[in-house]
mmCIF file of C-alpha atoms in Angstrom:
data_model
loop_
_atom_site.group_PDB
_atom_site.id
_atom_site.type_symbol
_atom_site.label_atom_id
_atom_site.label_comp_id
_atom_site.label_asym_id
_atom_site.label_seq_id
_atom_site.Cartn_x
_atom_site.Cartn_y
_atom_site.Cartn_z
ATOM 1 C CA MET A 189 -45.814 66.046 167.239
ATOM 2 C CA GLY A 190 -44.735 67.775 164.047
ATOM 3 C CA GLY A 191 -42.944 67.198 160.754
ATOM 4 C CA ILE A 192 -43.956 64.203 158.659
ATOM 5 C CA TYR A 193 -45.686 62.705 161.691
ATOM 6 C CA ASP A 194 -47.901 65.569 162.751
ATOM 7 C CA ASP A 195 -51.343 64.760 164.122
ATOM 8 C CA ASN A 196 -52.961 65.131 160.711
ATOM 9 C CA MET A 197 -50.515 62.681 159.128
ATOM 10 C CA ILE A 198 -51.031 60.167 161.936
ATOM 11 C CA GLY A 199 -54.733 60.319 161.109
ATOM 12 C CA VAL A 200 -53.985 59.755 157.424
ATOM 13 C CA LEU A 201 -51.753 56.774 158.213
ATOM 14 C CA LYS A 202 -54.316 55.302 160.574
ATOM 15 C CA THR A 203 -57.012 55.542 157.896
ATOM 16 C CA GLY A 204 -54.668 53.987 155.344
ATOM 17 C CA ALA A 205 -53.779 51.149 157.696
ATOM 18 C CA MET A 206 -57.466 50.481 158.351
ATOM 19 C CA SER A 207 -58.143 50.357 154.614
ATOM 20 C CA VAL A 208 -55.832 47.351 154.166
ATOM 21 C CA LEU A 209 -56.944 45.484 157.292
ATOM 22 C CA PRO A 210 -59.446 43.231 155.459
ATOM 23 C CA GLY A 211 -56.548 41.598 153.623
ATOM 24 C CA TRP A 212 -55.407 40.335 157.022
ATOM 25 C CA GLY A 213 -58.853 39.078 157.940
ATOM 26 C CA MET A 214 -59.845 41.966 160.170
ATOM 27 C CA GLY A 215 -62.704 44.349 159.456
ATOM 28 C CA MET A 216 -62.401 48.092 159.002
ATOM 29 C CA ASP A 217 -64.463 48.482 162.175
ATOM 30 C CA ALA A 218 -61.413 47.378 164.182
ATOM 31 C CA ASP A 219 -60.162 49.591 166.982
ATOM 32 C CA VAL A 220 -56.861 51.014 165.691
ATOM 33 C CA SER A 221 -54.598 53.017 167.998
ATOM 34 C CA LEU A 222 -51.105 54.456 167.626
ATOM 35 C CA LEU A 223 -48.399 52.593 169.562
ATOM 36 C CA THR A 224 -45.156 54.302 168.570
ATOM 37 C CA VAL A 225 -43.619 56.712 166.107
ATOM 38 C CA SER A 226 -39.962 56.283 165.290
ATOM 39 C CA GLU A 227 -38.649 55.463 161.827
ATOM 40 C CA ASN A 228 -42.162 54.211 161.061
ATOM 41 C CA ALA A 229 -45.616 54.528 162.601
ATOM 42 C CA THR A 230 -46.818 51.431 164.430
ATOM 43 C CA PHE A 231 -50.463 50.762 165.290
ATOM 44 C CA LEU A 232 -52.343 48.186 167.352
ATOM 45 C CA ALA A 233 -55.509 46.860 165.707
ATOM 46 C CA THR A 234 -58.060 45.024 167.863
ATOM 47 C CA ASP A 235 -61.042 43.119 166.480
ATOM 48 C CA PRO A 236 -64.156 44.363 168.341
ATOM 49 C CA ALA A 237 -65.825 40.941 168.292
ATOM 50 C CA THR A 238 -63.003 38.480 168.961
ATOM 51 C CA ARG A 239 -60.532 40.880 170.691
ATOM 52 C CA ALA A 240 -57.833 39.419 168.417
ATOM 53 C CA LYS A 241 -54.873 41.782 168.097
ATOM 54 C CA LEU A 242 -52.637 42.661 165.186
ATOM 55 C CA ILE A 243 -49.605 44.960 164.980
ATOM 56 C CA LEU A 244 -49.517 47.161 161.880
ATOM 57 C CA ARG A 245 -46.327 48.937 160.785
ATOM 58 C CA VAL A 246 -46.729 51.750 158.276
ATOM 59 C CA HIS A 247 -43.360 52.431 156.716
ATOM 60 C CA ARG A 248 -41.717 55.806 156.355
ATOM 61 C CA PRO A 249 -41.461 56.588 152.622
ATOM 62 C CA GLY A 250 -38.005 56.610 151.085
ATOM 63 C CA TYR A 251 -36.269 54.426 153.675
ATOM 64 C CA HIS A 252 -36.867 50.817 152.588
ATOM 65 C CA THR A 253 -37.992 49.496 149.233
ATOM 66 C CA ARG A 254 -40.634 46.783 149.053
ATOM 67 C CA ALA A 255 -37.870 44.270 148.228
ATOM 68 C CA GLU A 256 -35.982 45.301 151.373
ATOM 69 C CA ILE A 257 -39.107 44.910 153.505
ATOM 70 C CA GLU A 258 -39.840 41.490 152.026
ATOM 71 C CA SER A 259 -36.225 40.482 152.730
ATOM 72 C CA GLU A 260 -36.566 41.507 156.381
ATOM 73 C CA LEU A 261 -39.699 39.386 156.724
ATOM 74 C CA ALA A 262 -37.996 36.458 154.969
ATOM 75 C CA TRP A 263 -35.237 36.463 157.607
ATOM 76 C CA ILE A 264 -37.781 36.684 160.426
ATOM 77 C CA ASN A 265 -39.657 33.694 159.034
ATOM 78 C CA ALA A 266 -36.423 31.727 158.659
ATOM 79 C CA LEU A 267 -35.433 32.549 162.252
ATOM 80 C CA ARG A 268 -38.844 31.462 163.505
ATOM 81 C CA ALA A 269 -38.716 28.235 161.496
ATOM 82 C CA SER A 270 -35.360 27.381 163.065
ATOM 83 C CA GLU A 271 -36.567 28.458 166.533
ATOM 84 C CA ILE A 272 -33.626 30.828 166.883
ATOM 85 C CA VAL A 273 -35.470 33.647 168.643
ATOM 86 C CA HIS A 274 -38.893 34.523 170.040
ATOM 87 C CA THR A 275 -40.235 37.123 167.634
ATOM 88 C CA PRO A 276 -43.721 37.899 166.300
ATOM 89 C CA LYS A 277 -44.880 36.127 163.173
ATOM 90 C CA PRO A 278 -45.323 38.262 160.028
ATOM 91 C CA ARG A 279 -48.906 37.831 158.882
ATOM 92 C CA LEU A 280 -49.723 36.699 155.363
ATOM 93 C CA ARG A 281 -52.508 38.472 153.523
ATOM 94 C CA SER A 282 -55.371 36.635 151.873
ATOM 95 C CA ASP A 283 -53.629 37.002 148.486
ATOM 96 C CA GLY A 284 -50.475 35.333 149.820
ATOM 97 C CA SER A 285 -48.425 38.536 150.070
ATOM 98 C CA LEU A 286 -46.777 39.972 153.171
ATOM 99 C CA VAL A 287 -46.807 43.655 152.248
ATOM 100 C CA ALA A 288 -49.836 45.862 151.616
ATOM 101 C CA GLU A 289 -49.844 49.315 150.095
ATOM 102 C CA PHE A 290 -52.063 52.362 150.125
ATOM 103 C CA ASP A 291 -51.632 55.621 148.249
ATOM 104 C CA HIS A 292 -51.357 59.042 149.844
ATOM 105 C CA ASP A 293 -50.885 62.049 147.583
ATOM 106 C CA GLY A 294 -49.242 59.901 144.943
ATOM 107 C CA VAL A 295 -46.872 58.257 147.413
ATOM 108 C CA SER A 296 -47.200 54.518 148.009
ATOM 109 C CA ARG A 297 -47.072 53.620 151.707
ATOM 110 C CA HIS A 298 -46.067 50.090 152.619
ATOM 111 C CA VAL A 299 -47.793 48.295 155.495
ATOM 112 C CA VAL A 300 -46.885 45.014 157.167
ATOM 113 C CA ALA A 301 -48.602 43.121 159.975
ATOM 114 C CA PHE A 302 -47.364 40.961 162.844
ATOM 115 C CA ASP A 303 -48.982 38.792 165.464
ATOM 116 C CA PHE A 304 -49.279 40.521 168.817
ATOM 117 C CA MET A 305 -46.611 39.454 171.332
ATOM 118 C CA ALA A 306 -47.141 40.066 175.038
ATOM 119 C CA GLY A 307 -44.359 41.467 177.186
ATOM 120 C CA GLU A 308 -42.800 44.569 178.667
ATOM 121 C CA GLU A 309 -39.700 46.542 177.774
ATOM 122 C CA PRO A 310 -36.846 45.676 180.165
ATOM 123 C CA SER A 311 -36.253 48.341 182.788
ATOM 124 C CA ALA A 312 -32.854 49.647 183.778
ATOM 125 C CA GLY A 313 -31.479 48.162 186.975
ATOM 126 C CA ASP A 314 -29.526 45.208 188.300
ATOM 127 C CA ALA A 315 -31.933 42.705 186.706
ATOM 128 C CA LEU A 316 -30.811 44.023 183.333
ATOM 129 C CA VAL A 317 -27.471 42.232 183.767
ATOM 130 C CA ASP A 318 -29.201 38.844 183.630
ATOM 131 C CA GLY A 319 -31.183 40.076 180.654
ATOM 132 C CA PHE A 320 -28.008 40.988 178.793
ATOM 133 C CA PHE A 321 -26.593 37.528 179.432
ATOM 134 C CA LYS A 322 -29.674 36.160 177.646
ATOM 135 C CA LEU A 323 -29.387 38.835 174.960
ATOM 136 C CA GLY A 324 -25.763 37.884 174.299
ATOM 137 C CA ALA A 325 -26.791 34.277 173.723
ATOM 138 C CA ILE A 326 -29.658 35.378 171.473
ATOM 139 C CA SER A 327 -27.270 37.598 169.490
ATOM 140 C CA ALA A 328 -24.900 34.685 168.968
ATOM 141 C CA ARG A 329 -27.738 32.507 167.695
ATOM 142 C CA LEU A 330 -28.890 35.257 165.330
ATOM 143 C CA HIS A 331 -25.384 35.653 163.951
ATOM 144 C CA GLY A 332 -24.873 31.910 163.677
ATOM 145 C CA HIS A 333 -28.075 31.594 161.690
ATOM 146 C CA ALA A 334 -27.067 34.491 159.443
ATOM 147 C CA ARG A 335 -23.723 32.828 158.662
ATOM 148 C CA GLN A 336 -25.261 29.582 157.447
ATOM 149 C CA TRP A 337 -28.621 30.724 156.040
ATOM 150 C CA ALA A 338 -28.932 30.355 152.273
ATOM 151 C CA ARG A 339 -30.486 33.692 151.347
ATOM 152 C CA SER A 340 -32.579 34.148 148.226
ATOM 153 C CA VAL A 341 -30.919 35.850 145.267
ATOM 154 C CA ASN A 342 -33.583 38.534 145.729
ATOM 155 C CA PHE A 343 -32.534 39.236 149.322
ATOM 156 C CA VAL A 344 -31.525 42.868 149.760
ATOM 157 C CA ARG A 345 -30.845 44.830 152.935
ATOM 158 C CA LYS A 346 -28.801 47.899 153.761
ATOM 159 C CA SER A 347 -25.206 47.681 154.967
ATOM 160 C CA TRP A 348 -24.055 49.466 158.125
ATOM 161 C CA THR A 349 -20.445 50.358 157.327
ATOM 162 C CA PHE A 350 -18.481 53.472 158.188
ATOM 163 C CA ASP A 351 -19.526 55.130 154.929
ATOM 164 C CA THR A 352 -23.234 54.424 155.496
ATOM 165 C CA THR A 353 -23.217 55.474 159.153
ATOM 166 C CA LEU A 354 -20.805 58.382 159.620
ATOM 167 C CA GLY A 355 -19.155 58.691 156.231
ATOM 168 C CA ALA A 356 -20.034 59.834 152.739
ATOM 169 C CA THR A 357 -23.448 58.138 152.328
ATOM 170 C CA PRO A 358 -25.093 58.026 155.784
ATOM 171 C CA HIS A 359 -28.474 56.291 155.993
ATOM 172 C CA TRP A 360 -29.586 58.491 158.895
ATOM 173 C CA GLY A 361 -28.172 61.828 157.809
ATOM 174 C CA ASP A 362 -25.206 63.925 158.876
ATOM 175 C CA TRP A 363 -24.343 64.084 162.582
ATOM 176 C CA ARG A 364 -22.996 67.603 161.949
ATOM 177 C CA ALA A 365 -26.612 68.811 161.835
ATOM 178 C CA ALA A 366 -27.137 67.792 165.483
ATOM 179 C CA PRO A 367 -28.537 70.514 167.757
ATOM 180 C CA GLY A 368 -26.040 72.246 170.035
ATOM 181 C CA LEU A 369 -22.840 71.746 168.062
ATOM 182 C CA ASP A 370 -20.333 74.572 167.610
ATOM 183 C CA GLY A 371 -16.942 74.731 165.927
ATOM 184 C CA ALA A 372 -14.998 73.193 168.804
ATOM 185 C CA SER A 373 -17.446 70.365 169.437
ATOM 186 C CA THR A 374 -17.713 69.591 165.729
ATOM 187 C CA ALA A 375 -13.916 69.367 165.566
ATOM 188 C CA LEU A 376 -13.950 66.949 168.517
ATOM 189 C CA LEU A 377 -16.416 64.650 166.802
ATOM 190 C CA GLU A 378 -14.476 64.875 163.543
ATOM 191 C CA ARG A 379 -11.454 63.514 165.435
ATOM 192 C CA VAL A 380 -13.588 60.652 166.731
ATOM 193 C CA CYS A 381 -14.853 59.848 163.239
ATOM 194 C CA HIS A 382 -11.346 59.877 161.808
ATOM 195 C CA HIS A 383 -10.150 57.497 164.516
ATOM 196 C CA LEU A 384 -13.153 55.192 164.111
ATOM 197 C CA GLU A 385 -12.680 55.028 160.350
ATOM 198 C CA HIS A 386 -9.101 53.829 160.756
ATOM 199 C CA LYS A 387 -10.004 51.320 163.496
ATOM 200 C CA LEU A 388 -12.851 49.828 161.489
ATOM 201 C CA MET A 389 -10.714 49.582 158.383
ATOM 202 C CA ALA A 390 -8.040 47.719 160.351
ATOM 203 C CA PHE A 391 -10.632 45.445 161.989
ATOM 204 C CA GLY A 392 -12.027 44.522 158.607
ATOM 205 C CA MET A 393 -15.216 42.868 157.441
ATOM 206 C CA ASP A 394 -14.315 39.193 157.311
ATOM 207 C CA LYS A 395 -17.264 36.819 157.539
ATOM 208 C CA ASP A 396 -16.359 35.869 161.114
ATOM 209 C CA ARG A 397 -17.042 39.424 162.300
ATOM 210 C CA PHE A 398 -19.328 41.026 159.700
ATOM 211 C CA GLY A 399 -22.664 39.750 158.402
ATOM 212 C CA LEU A 400 -26.428 39.963 158.742
ATOM 213 C CA ILE A 401 -27.382 41.500 162.113
ATOM 214 C CA HIS A 402 -30.494 42.836 163.833
ATOM 215 C CA ALA A 403 -28.802 46.254 164.211
ATOM 216 C CA ASP A 404 -31.331 47.706 166.670
ATOM 217 C CA LEU A 405 -31.518 45.471 169.755
ATOM 218 C CA ARG A 406 -32.234 48.431 172.057
ATOM 219 C CA LEU A 407 -34.420 47.980 175.113
ATOM 220 C CA ALA A 408 -37.522 49.279 173.306
ATOM 221 C CA ASN A 409 -37.215 46.338 170.893
ATOM 222 C CA LEU A 410 -37.088 43.679 173.604
ATOM 223 C CA LEU A 411 -40.117 42.143 175.314
ATOM 224 C CA VAL A 412 -39.854 40.379 178.656
ATOM 225 C CA ASP A 413 -42.640 37.974 179.573
ATOM 226 C CA GLY A 414 -41.697 35.806 182.531
ATOM 227 C CA ASN A 415 -38.458 34.034 181.603
ATOM 228 C CA ARG A 416 -38.910 34.700 177.900
ATOM 229 C CA LEU A 417 -36.910 37.453 176.206
ATOM 230 C CA GLY A 418 -38.522 38.321 172.903
ATOM 231 C CA VAL A 419 -37.061 40.426 170.103
ATOM 232 C CA ILE A 420 -39.115 42.687 167.854
ATOM 233 C CA ASP A 421 -38.572 45.227 165.064
ATOM 234 C CA PHE A 422 -36.079 43.920 162.512
ATOM 235 C CA ASP A 423 -36.687 47.065 160.437
ATOM 236 C CA ASP A 424 -33.002 48.081 160.572
ATOM 237 C CA CYS A 425 -31.561 44.593 160.082
ATOM 238 C CA GLY A 426 -28.777 44.554 157.549
ATOM 239 C CA PHE A 427 -25.119 43.794 157.073
ATOM 240 C CA GLY A 428 -22.829 45.030 159.816
ATOM 241 C CA TRP A 429 -20.302 44.049 162.437
ATOM 242 C CA PHE A 430 -21.588 41.410 164.852
ATOM 243 C CA GLY A 431 -20.297 43.405 167.835
ATOM 244 C CA TYR A 432 -22.466 46.323 166.747
ATOM 245 C CA ASP A 433 -25.494 44.444 168.065
ATOM 246 C CA PHE A 434 -24.199 45.037 171.606
ATOM 247 C CA ALA A 435 -23.724 48.740 170.906
ATOM 248 C CA ALA A 436 -27.289 49.010 169.630
ATOM 249 C CA ALA A 437 -28.543 47.233 172.757
ATOM 250 C CA ILE A 438 -27.328 50.064 175.024
ATOM 251 C CA SER A 439 -28.760 52.847 172.866
ATOM 252 C CA PHE A 440 -29.705 55.904 174.940
ATOM 253 C CA ILE A 441 -28.247 54.466 178.171
ATOM 254 C CA GLU A 442 -24.568 54.567 177.164
ATOM 255 C CA LEU A 443 -23.601 56.773 180.118
ATOM 256 C CA ASP A 444 -25.247 54.594 182.765
ATOM 257 C CA PRO A 445 -22.753 53.187 185.323
ATOM 258 C CA ILE A 446 -24.187 49.700 184.708
ATOM 259 C CA ILE A 447 -22.783 49.539 181.150
ATOM 260 C CA PRO A 448 -19.504 47.702 182.005
ATOM 261 C CA ALA A 449 -21.523 44.988 183.765
ATOM 262 C CA LEU A 450 -23.900 44.763 180.796
ATOM 263 C CA LYS A 451 -20.979 44.409 178.392
ATOM 264 C CA GLU A 452 -19.422 41.634 180.448
ATOM 265 C CA ALA A 453 -22.761 39.807 180.710
ATOM 266 C CA TRP A 454 -23.458 40.130 176.964
ATOM 267 C CA VAL A 455 -20.058 38.709 176.047
ATOM 268 C CA GLU A 456 -20.420 35.857 178.552
ATOM 269 C CA GLY A 457 -23.850 35.033 177.184
ATOM 270 C CA TYR A 458 -22.581 35.180 173.609
ATOM 271 C CA ARG A 459 -19.796 32.729 174.420
ATOM 272 C CA THR A 460 -22.299 30.148 175.637
ATOM 273 C CA GLU A 461 -23.403 29.822 172.004
ATOM 274 C CA ALA A 462 -20.406 30.815 169.869
ATOM 275 C CA PRO A 463 -16.866 32.169 170.062
ATOM 276 C CA PHE A 464 -16.398 35.866 170.710
ATOM 277 C CA LEU A 465 -12.686 36.579 170.501
ATOM 278 C CA SER A 466 -10.718 39.099 172.541
ATOM 279 C CA ALA A 467 -10.223 41.155 169.369
ATOM 280 C CA ASP A 468 -14.017 41.389 169.067
ATOM 281 C CA THR A 469 -14.399 42.385 172.719
ATOM 282 C CA GLU A 470 -11.756 45.080 172.338
ATOM 283 C CA MET A 471 -13.816 46.676 169.546
ATOM 284 C CA LEU A 472 -17.064 46.961 171.518
ATOM 285 C CA ASP A 473 -16.336 50.444 172.881
ATOM 286 C CA SER A 474 -15.643 51.612 169.338
ATOM 287 C CA PHE A 475 -18.966 50.208 168.170
ATOM 288 C CA VAL A 476 -20.679 51.979 171.079
ATOM 289 C CA MET A 477 -19.118 55.281 169.995
ATOM 290 C CA LEU A 478 -20.107 54.617 166.385
ATOM 291 C CA ARG A 479 -23.687 53.878 167.400
ATOM 292 C CA ARG A 480 -23.890 56.981 169.609
ATOM 293 C CA LEU A 481 -22.770 59.209 166.736
ATOM 294 C CA LEU A 482 -25.229 57.448 164.446
ATOM 295 C CA LEU A 483 -28.047 58.112 166.921
ATOM 296 C CA THR A 484 -26.931 61.746 167.141
ATOM 297 C CA ALA A 485 -27.383 61.948 163.373
ATOM 298 C CA TRP A 486 -30.760 60.189 163.605
ATOM 299 C CA ILE A 487 -32.070 62.684 166.138
ATOM 300 C CA ALA A 488 -30.976 65.529 163.867
ATOM 301 C CA SER A 489 -32.708 64.024 160.826
ATOM 302 C CA HIS A 490 -35.882 62.886 162.630
ATOM 303 C CA PRO A 491 -36.852 65.977 164.666
ATOM 304 C CA GLU A 492 -40.572 65.150 164.455
ATOM 305 C CA THR A 493 -40.246 61.982 166.529
ATOM 306 C CA PRO A 494 -40.972 61.933 170.259
ATOM 307 C CA THR A 495 -37.519 60.456 170.901
ATOM 308 C CA ALA A 496 -35.738 63.330 169.159
ATOM 309 C CA GLN A 497 -37.900 65.914 170.903
ATOM 310 C CA GLU A 498 -37.230 64.333 174.284
ATOM 311 C CA MET A 499 -33.458 64.070 173.783
ATOM 312 C CA GLY A 500 -32.700 67.461 172.215
ATOM 313 C CA THR A 501 -29.372 69.156 172.856
ATOM 314 C CA GLY A 502 -28.873 67.120 176.028
ATOM 315 C CA PHE A 503 -28.211 64.060 173.886
ATOM 316 C CA THR A 504 -25.619 65.962 171.862
ATOM 317 C CA ASN A 505 -23.916 67.037 175.075
ATOM 318 C CA GLY A 506 -23.795 63.412 176.202
ATOM 319 C CA THR A 507 -22.247 62.450 172.867
ATOM 320 C CA LEU A 508 -19.521 65.047 173.390
ATOM 321 C CA GLN A 509 -18.862 63.703 176.880
ATOM 322 C CA MET A 510 -18.554 60.193 175.476
ATOM 323 C CA ALA A 511 -16.291 61.428 172.678
ATOM 324 C CA GLU A 512 -13.819 62.965 175.112
ATOM 325 C CA SER A 513 -13.733 59.834 177.259
ATOM 326 C CA PHE A 514 -13.393 57.604 174.185
ATOM 327 C CA LEU A 515 -10.436 59.511 172.738
ATOM 328 C CA SER A 516 -8.758 59.594 176.142
ATOM 329 C CA ALA A 517 -9.171 55.830 176.573
ATOM 330 C CA GLU A 518 -7.863 55.261 173.056
ATOM 331 C CA GLY A 519 -4.835 57.469 173.747
ATOM 332 C CA VAL A 520 -5.676 59.767 170.864
#
């Protein structure tokens, strides 16, 4: 592992996370181990005496402000209070705050903690169709809550629009920096972007199709435990198109032959809780293409992560394959 998450930095972050553990009622003698590295570094802390577990998320600097993090946790708490979704509880510190900080070389690193939630990531296969029916219903409940929830005046989260994904101010960097692109392939993706920009502009951002979403409901952020489907990691939640939550759910498996069945199941599940119009359904493939290009940019801008290292140029090649199929289907 290299870049900002090399082995030395993981050690620094682990030490920093341990230093703020007492504020969550756990001693610095806790067993702390790395779980994942993606946008942030996530650790599992286990109390040696009670075996109580706590999930610690150490935030990447420069991505979310403290106000944005507190807003994420406020939505999670509101969702839990309304019993909208099974998701881990953010843990309050002894001083009543939800966010801790430690300093590293003059940079403040934010840390949050969640209760441990048991479960396994869903595996690809026929059983995933039933899971996507459940996920569609969960998505509808999330969106329904977002429409009616009276947010604090201090609530602030990023927006996922064309400009902030593939346009002038992308949150995850420029897809043009993706490994393996040449002049011809860049031109192909430029055509896709141009077409997506026009489609999204025509679709619009009315409140019935654009609002507060999870924005990262991929398989790695779902936990199956018996009949329960839990949702974790609201770190990317923000304002976007409701249909984008389906696109995020099939991240990294977009080329799997099961995708049409997953899309049908997700829409059917959604409609058990709320309307999902034919115009919304017709946009799902566009959201999938948008998400795939956004992930292509993410891999280019996060080369130190295991995901980016695993995907490499093969992911870019898959994006190009999808781009050709998408433009053909769109008649462009």
